[in-house]
């Protein structure tokens, strides 16, 4: 896979952007961005290979996908995450050029927390697994 | 000089031409000899003399719906003879002219990729090309 960060991240972003009711960003929101918004970020990925022509591999990546809110309570972030974000990405058919998707599903939720700037973070950890077909 | 490693390995089956076994990432082959023992009445130590050789092996990887694995499954179910090449690198391989599959194992969990393995036993000579 040429770039798991870009290829997979773009596929997830394309799946969600415009469909979850809030803006979707990779890794961080722009300075001054208006909450609530959705952030996706790759945590780690493994790449397994099989004998053959060197391109037979399966990438298994974990992504945090979360809603960030500056509301006083986390409820608004929870509503968006449970109502729009999670249903949109859970078992989603991602389009990744040159690859066939094997898994796209949540493997755990992340504890809701409020950061030092009083932004609530609500979301889950998803594994996205694709197999090269080139 | 460099360590032999799996980046140039492969497992193929032969039916006139060769076909890559898709989804395999591990193989093992074990040539062996059965020496003949002899101890004379006056000797305190066992003597061994070269005996017949034999070999067996296995290969494994992920379960895949590729036709190459279908061929192996059919050979397993049908008890068909098989010819294999287990490559250590592109131009070097164990040449298994005649073999029979003695076992297949499929393992699938909800969370993962299907794991599949085959065991085989050779018949006749094993060569290294």
mmCIF file of C-alpha atoms in Angstrom:
data_model
loop_
_atom_site.group_PDB
_atom_site.id
_atom_site.type_symbol
_atom_site.label_atom_id
_atom_site.label_comp_id
_atom_site.label_asym_id
_atom_site.label_seq_id
_atom_site.Cartn_x
_atom_site.Cartn_y
_atom_site.Cartn_z
ATOM 1 C CA UNK A 1 0.000 0.000 0.000
ATOM 2 C CA UNK A 2 1.562 3.257 -1.094
ATOM 3 C CA UNK A 3 0.434 5.255 1.903
ATOM 4 C CA UNK A 4 -1.917 3.825 4.460
ATOM 5 C CA UNK A 5 -2.326 7.167 6.103
ATOM 6 C CA UNK A 6 -3.509 8.917 2.987
ATOM 7 C CA UNK A 7 -5.329 6.122 1.198
ATOM 8 C CA UNK A 8 -7.301 4.785 4.114
ATOM 9 C CA UNK A 9 -7.796 8.160 5.736
ATOM 10 C CA UNK A 10 -9.141 9.613 2.525
ATOM 11 C CA UNK A 11 -11.514 6.696 2.105
ATOM 12 C CA UNK A 12 -12.902 7.132 5.602
ATOM 13 C CA UNK A 13 -13.128 10.884 5.169
ATOM 14 C CA UNK A 14 -14.958 10.467 1.873
ATOM 15 C CA UNK A 15 -17.397 8.062 3.485
ATOM 16 C CA UNK A 16 -18.256 10.486 6.265
ATOM 17 C CA UNK A 17 -17.826 14.027 5.026
ATOM 18 C CA UNK A 18 -21.186 15.565 4.182
ATOM 19 C CA UNK A 19 -23.097 12.703 5.764
ATOM 20 C CA UNK A 20 -22.760 13.131 9.503
ATOM 21 C CA UNK A 21 -24.102 16.648 10.020
ATOM 22 C CA UNK A 22 -20.784 18.129 11.165
ATOM 23 C CA UNK A 23 -17.456 18.849 9.498
ATOM 24 C CA UNK A 24 -15.011 15.948 9.271
ATOM 25 C CA UNK A 25 -11.264 16.416 9.565
ATOM 26 C CA UNK A 26 -8.211 14.174 9.582
ATOM 27 C CA UNK A 27 -6.014 14.521 12.645
ATOM 28 C CA UNK A 28 -7.032 18.029 13.694
ATOM 29 C CA UNK A 29 -9.578 20.709 13.038
ATOM 30 C CA UNK A 30 -8.500 23.985 11.465
ATOM 31 C CA UNK A 31 -7.629 26.821 13.790
ATOM 32 C CA UNK A 32 -10.867 28.461 14.836
ATOM 33 C CA UNK A 33 -12.972 25.610 13.522
ATOM 34 C CA UNK A 34 -16.488 25.620 14.863
ATOM 35 C CA UNK A 35 -17.509 22.701 17.068
ATOM 36 C CA UNK A 36 -19.019 20.247 16.918
ATOM 37 C CA UNK A 37 -16.847 18.460 14.421
ATOM 38 C CA UNK A 38 -15.611 14.964 13.749
ATOM 39 C CA UNK A 39 -11.958 13.948 13.843
ATOM 40 C CA UNK A 40 -10.428 10.773 12.479
ATOM 41 C CA UNK A 41 -6.875 9.723 13.219
ATOM 42 C CA UNK A 42 -4.904 6.584 12.480
ATOM 43 C CA UNK A 43 -3.443 5.025 15.610
ATOM 44 C CA UNK A 44 -1.433 2.139 14.259
ATOM 45 C CA UNK A 45 -1.469 -0.295 11.392
ATOM 46 C CA UNK A 46 -0.014 -3.679 10.638
ATOM 47 C CA UNK A 47 0.846 -4.946 7.194
ATOM 48 C CA UNK A 48 1.064 -8.695 6.571
ATOM 49 C CA UNK A 49 2.554 -10.218 3.433
ATOM 50 C CA UNK A 50 2.153 -13.468 1.557
ATOM 51 C CA UNK A 51 4.416 -15.248 -0.884
ATOM 52 C CA UNK A 52 4.211 -14.153 -4.447
ATOM 53 C CA UNK A 53 4.829 -10.971 -6.281
ATOM 54 C CA UNK A 54 5.449 -8.747 -3.294
ATOM 55 C CA UNK A 55 2.149 -6.893 -3.439
ATOM 56 C CA UNK A 56 -0.031 -9.495 -1.753
ATOM 57 C CA UNK A 57 -0.585 -7.871 1.589
ATOM 58 C CA UNK A 58 -3.307 -7.012 4.036
ATOM 59 C CA UNK A 59 -3.285 -3.729 5.953
ATOM 60 C CA UNK A 60 -5.056 -3.702 9.286
ATOM 61 C CA UNK A 61 -5.330 -0.171 10.663
ATOM 62 C CA UNK A 62 -6.917 1.244 13.790
ATOM 63 C CA UNK A 63 -8.614 4.620 13.583
ATOM 64 C CA UNK A 64 -9.997 6.802 16.315
ATOM 65 C CA UNK A 65 -13.132 8.460 15.047
ATOM 66 C CA UNK A 66 -14.644 10.908 17.466
ATOM 67 C CA UNK A 67 -16.863 13.930 17.846
ATOM 68 C CA UNK A 68 -15.435 16.997 19.541
ATOM 69 C CA UNK A 69 -17.750 19.441 21.285
ATOM 70 C CA UNK A 70 -17.279 22.528 23.425
ATOM 71 C CA UNK A 71 -20.691 22.173 24.993
ATOM 72 C CA UNK A 72 -20.891 22.190 28.782
ATOM 73 C CA UNK A 73 -22.060 18.587 28.811
ATOM 74 C CA UNK A 74 -20.893 15.727 26.575
ATOM 75 C CA UNK A 75 -24.448 14.875 25.553
ATOM 76 C CA UNK A 76 -24.357 16.805 22.273
ATOM 77 C CA UNK A 77 -21.188 14.985 21.186
ATOM 78 C CA UNK A 78 -22.749 11.692 22.203
ATOM 79 C CA UNK A 79 -25.884 12.414 20.210
ATOM 80 C CA UNK A 80 -23.916 13.186 17.072
ATOM 81 C CA UNK A 81 -21.608 10.244 17.512
ATOM 82 C CA UNK A 82 -24.325 7.696 18.253
ATOM 83 C CA UNK A 83 -26.835 9.155 15.837
ATOM 84 C CA UNK A 84 -24.741 9.998 12.807
ATOM 85 C CA UNK A 85 -21.058 9.169 12.977
ATOM 86 C CA UNK A 86 -21.073 5.594 14.201
ATOM 87 C CA UNK A 87 -23.941 4.431 11.950
ATOM 88 C CA UNK A 88 -22.188 5.974 8.971
ATOM 89 C CA UNK A 89 -18.850 4.215 9.473
ATOM 90 C CA UNK A 90 -19.865 0.927 11.114
ATOM 91 C CA UNK A 91 -19.635 -1.841 8.468
ATOM 92 C CA UNK A 92 -19.256 0.860 5.830
ATOM 93 C CA UNK A 93 -18.241 -0.108 2.301
ATOM 94 C CA UNK A 94 -15.147 2.021 1.853
ATOM 95 C CA UNK A 95 -13.723 2.710 -1.559
ATOM 96 C CA UNK A 96 -9.969 2.159 -1.525
ATOM 97 C CA UNK A 97 -8.364 2.049 -4.957
ATOM 98 C CA UNK A 98 -6.546 -1.210 -5.660
ATOM 99 C CA UNK A 99 -7.852 -2.857 -2.530
ATOM 100 C CA UNK A 100 -10.795 -4.886 -1.363
ATOM 101 C CA UNK A 101 -12.177 -4.132 2.060
ATOM 102 C CA UNK A 102 -12.357 -6.912 4.625
ATOM 103 C CA UNK A 103 -13.349 -5.120 7.826
ATOM 104 C CA UNK A 104 -14.609 -1.724 8.865
ATOM 105 C CA UNK A 105 -16.018 -1.950 12.346
ATOM 106 C CA UNK A 106 -15.745 -0.563 15.841
ATOM 107 C CA UNK A 107 -13.636 -2.612 18.201
ATOM 108 C CA UNK A 108 -14.101 -0.462 21.269
ATOM 109 C CA UNK A 109 -15.372 2.887 22.370
ATOM 110 C CA UNK A 110 -13.044 5.423 23.897
ATOM 111 C CA UNK A 111 -13.855 6.886 27.284
ATOM 112 C CA UNK A 112 -15.558 10.223 26.918
ATOM 113 C CA UNK A 113 -13.264 12.894 28.266
ATOM 114 C CA UNK A 114 -12.909 16.627 28.490
ATOM 115 C CA UNK A 115 -9.551 18.042 27.477
ATOM 116 C CA UNK A 116 -7.710 20.953 29.066
ATOM 117 C CA UNK A 117 -9.541 23.386 26.788
ATOM 118 C CA UNK A 118 -12.885 21.994 27.979
ATOM 119 C CA UNK A 119 -13.666 20.212 24.713
ATOM 120 C CA UNK A 120 -15.513 16.936 25.036
ATOM 121 C CA UNK A 121 -14.279 13.973 23.013
ATOM 122 C CA UNK A 122 -16.694 11.124 22.318
ATOM 123 C CA UNK A 123 -15.986 8.318 19.896
ATOM 124 C CA UNK A 124 -14.645 4.894 19.186
ATOM 125 C CA UNK A 125 -11.729 2.905 17.877
ATOM 126 C CA UNK A 126 -12.347 1.277 14.513
ATOM 127 C CA UNK A 127 -10.358 -1.277 12.670
ATOM 128 C CA UNK A 128 -10.159 -0.936 8.924
ATOM 129 C CA UNK A 129 -8.705 -3.886 7.058
ATOM 130 C CA UNK A 130 -8.049 -3.920 3.338
ATOM 131 C CA UNK A 131 -6.350 -6.363 1.017
ATOM 132 C CA UNK A 132 -4.283 -5.355 -1.981
ATOM 133 C CA UNK A 133 -5.613 -6.547 -5.294
ATOM 134 C CA UNK A 134 -3.210 -4.866 -7.684
ATOM 135 C CA UNK B 1 26.262 -13.501 1.582
ATOM 136 C CA UNK B 2 22.875 -12.912 3.114
ATOM 137 C CA UNK B 3 20.392 -14.755 5.219
ATOM 138 C CA UNK B 4 17.787 -16.652 3.312
ATOM 139 C CA UNK B 5 14.478 -15.054 4.023
ATOM 140 C CA UNK B 6 10.884 -15.203 3.018
ATOM 141 C CA UNK B 7 10.783 -12.194 0.737
ATOM 142 C CA UNK B 8 11.721 -14.332 -2.263
ATOM 143 C CA UNK B 9 9.888 -17.470 -1.240
ATOM 144 C CA UNK B 10 6.784 -19.017 -2.688
ATOM 145 C CA UNK B 11 4.844 -22.240 -2.990
ATOM 146 C CA UNK B 12 3.723 -23.425 -6.417
ATOM 147 C CA UNK B 13 1.957 -26.436 -7.727
ATOM 148 C CA UNK B 14 2.826 -27.960 -11.062
ATOM 149 C CA UNK B 15 0.431 -29.137 -13.720
ATOM 150 C CA UNK B 16 2.573 -28.772 -16.818
ATOM 151 C CA UNK B 17 3.123 -25.094 -15.983
ATOM 152 C CA UNK B 18 3.445 -23.727 -12.505
ATOM 153 C CA UNK B 19 0.770 -21.926 -10.521
ATOM 154 C CA UNK B 20 1.389 -19.758 -7.493
ATOM 155 C CA UNK B 21 -0.516 -20.889 -4.442
ATOM 156 C CA UNK B 22 -2.148 -17.606 -3.481
ATOM 157 C CA UNK B 23 -2.305 -16.734 0.205
ATOM 158 C CA UNK B 24 0.539 -18.936 1.398
ATOM 159 C CA UNK B 25 3.161 -17.311 3.605
ATOM 160 C CA UNK B 26 4.851 -20.259 5.268
ATOM 161 C CA UNK B 27 6.107 -23.657 4.196
ATOM 162 C CA UNK B 28 8.179 -26.415 5.710
ATOM 163 C CA UNK B 29 9.792 -29.489 4.236
ATOM 164 C CA UNK B 30 11.574 -32.206 6.160
ATOM 165 C CA UNK B 31 13.714 -34.703 4.289
ATOM 166 C CA UNK B 32 14.745 -37.636 6.428
ATOM 167 C CA UNK B 33 16.586 -40.928 6.222
ATOM 168 C CA UNK B 34 15.936 -44.192 7.966
ATOM 169 C CA UNK B 35 19.376 -45.633 8.623
ATOM 170 C CA UNK B 36 19.932 -49.317 9.033
ATOM 171 C CA UNK B 37 21.530 -50.325 12.328
ATOM 172 C CA UNK B 38 24.006 -53.107 12.610
ATOM 173 C CA UNK B 39 25.902 -54.365 15.621
ATOM 174 C CA UNK B 40 28.376 -57.233 15.303
ATOM 175 C CA UNK B 41 28.700 -59.665 18.212
ATOM 176 C CA UNK B 42 32.158 -58.373 18.982
ATOM 177 C CA UNK B 43 31.294 -54.673 18.787
ATOM 178 C CA UNK B 44 30.254 -52.336 21.582
ATOM 179 C CA UNK B 45 28.932 -49.589 19.326
ATOM 180 C CA UNK B 46 26.054 -49.426 16.897
ATOM 181 C CA UNK B 47 26.866 -48.955 13.254
ATOM 182 C CA UNK B 48 24.493 -47.077 11.004
ATOM 183 C CA UNK B 49 24.280 -47.521 7.270
ATOM 184 C CA UNK B 50 22.463 -45.287 4.846
ATOM 185 C CA UNK B 51 18.895 -46.312 4.374
ATOM 186 C CA UNK B 52 15.970 -45.090 2.318
ATOM 187 C CA UNK B 53 15.064 -41.446 2.343
ATOM 188 C CA UNK B 54 11.648 -39.945 2.691
ATOM 189 C CA UNK B 55 10.126 -36.543 3.104
ATOM 190 C CA UNK B 56 7.058 -34.729 4.249
ATOM 191 C CA UNK B 57 6.103 -31.132 4.695
ATOM 192 C CA UNK B 58 3.436 -28.523 5.101
ATOM 193 C CA UNK B 59 2.452 -25.087 3.949
ATOM 194 C CA UNK B 60 0.019 -22.581 5.341
ATOM 195 C CA UNK B 61 -1.351 -19.099 5.064
ATOM 196 C CA UNK B 62 -4.694 -17.433 4.737
ATOM 197 C CA UNK B 63 -7.789 -19.017 3.320
ATOM 198 C CA UNK B 64 -8.502 -17.434 -0.041
ATOM 199 C CA UNK B 65 -11.157 -17.999 -2.675
ATOM 200 C CA UNK B 66 -8.478 -18.040 -5.367
ATOM 201 C CA UNK B 67 -8.698 -21.006 -7.751
ATOM 202 C CA UNK B 68 -5.242 -22.222 -6.725
ATOM 203 C CA UNK B 69 -6.556 -23.030 -3.257
ATOM 204 C CA UNK B 70 -9.632 -24.622 -4.819
ATOM 205 C CA UNK B 71 -7.282 -26.947 -6.687
ATOM 206 C CA UNK B 72 -5.545 -27.925 -3.470
ATOM 207 C CA UNK B 73 -8.821 -28.559 -1.684
ATOM 208 C CA UNK B 74 -9.985 -30.770 -4.535
ATOM 209 C CA UNK B 75 -6.697 -32.676 -4.428
ATOM 210 C CA UNK B 76 -7.173 -33.149 -0.708
ATOM 211 C CA UNK B 77 -10.729 -34.380 -1.037
ATOM 212 C CA UNK B 78 -9.959 -36.507 -4.048
ATOM 213 C CA UNK B 79 -6.719 -37.999 -2.805
ATOM 214 C CA UNK B 80 -5.055 -36.833 -6.003
ATOM 215 C CA UNK B 81 -1.347 -36.815 -6.681
ATOM 216 C CA UNK B 82 0.311 -33.414 -6.528
ATOM 217 C CA UNK B 83 3.565 -31.858 -7.692
ATOM 218 C CA UNK B 84 4.923 -28.888 -5.760
ATOM 219 C CA UNK B 85 7.759 -26.430 -5.839
ATOM 220 C CA UNK B 86 8.699 -24.745 -2.603
ATOM 221 C CA UNK B 87 10.872 -21.798 -3.524
ATOM 222 C CA UNK B 88 13.547 -20.482 -1.226
ATOM 223 C CA UNK B 89 14.159 -17.739 -3.740
ATOM 224 C CA UNK B 90 13.140 -17.014 -7.286
ATOM 225 C CA UNK B 91 15.446 -19.530 -8.992
ATOM 226 C CA UNK B 92 15.933 -22.095 -6.221
ATOM 227 C CA UNK B 93 13.384 -24.529 -4.925
ATOM 228 C CA UNK B 94 12.607 -27.894 -3.435
ATOM 229 C CA UNK B 95 11.145 -29.934 -6.243
ATOM 230 C CA UNK B 96 8.429 -32.240 -4.984
ATOM 231 C CA UNK B 97 7.654 -34.358 -8.007
ATOM 232 C CA UNK B 98 5.094 -36.559 -6.335
ATOM 233 C CA UNK B 99 3.175 -35.874 -3.166
ATOM 234 C CA UNK B 100 -0.142 -36.542 -1.545
ATOM 235 C CA UNK B 101 -1.967 -34.222 0.789
ATOM 236 C CA UNK B 102 -2.428 -35.891 4.130
ATOM 237 C CA UNK B 103 -4.351 -33.154 5.864
ATOM 238 C CA UNK B 104 -5.991 -29.771 5.520
ATOM 239 C CA UNK B 105 -6.961 -27.473 8.345
ATOM 240 C CA UNK B 106 -9.254 -24.469 8.016
ATOM 241 C CA UNK B 107 -9.758 -22.111 10.911
ATOM 242 C CA UNK B 108 -11.994 -19.059 10.862
ATOM 243 C CA UNK B 109 -12.959 -16.653 13.604
ATOM 244 C CA UNK B 110 -15.345 -13.718 13.409
ATOM 245 C CA UNK B 111 -12.525 -11.316 14.131
ATOM 246 C CA UNK B 112 -9.953 -12.493 11.677
ATOM 247 C CA UNK B 113 -8.787 -13.834 8.361
ATOM 248 C CA UNK B 114 -9.244 -17.515 7.654
ATOM 249 C CA UNK B 115 -6.137 -19.542 8.460
ATOM 250 C CA UNK B 116 -5.530 -22.553 6.254
ATOM 251 C CA UNK B 117 -2.818 -25.200 6.185
ATOM 252 C CA UNK B 118 -2.002 -28.391 4.343
ATOM 253 C CA UNK B 119 0.259 -31.309 5.204
ATOM 254 C CA UNK B 120 1.761 -33.554 2.568
ATOM 255 C CA UNK B 121 3.888 -36.631 2.282
ATOM 256 C CA UNK B 122 6.205 -37.259 -0.612
ATOM 257 C CA UNK B 123 6.501 -40.315 -2.782
ATOM 258 C CA UNK B 124 9.769 -41.051 -4.549
ATOM 259 C CA UNK B 125 12.701 -38.724 -4.785
ATOM 260 C CA UNK B 126 12.956 -35.188 -3.532
ATOM 261 C CA UNK B 127 15.383 -32.870 -5.306
ATOM 262 C CA UNK B 128 16.658 -29.338 -4.840
ATOM 263 C CA UNK B 129 16.933 -27.261 -7.976
#
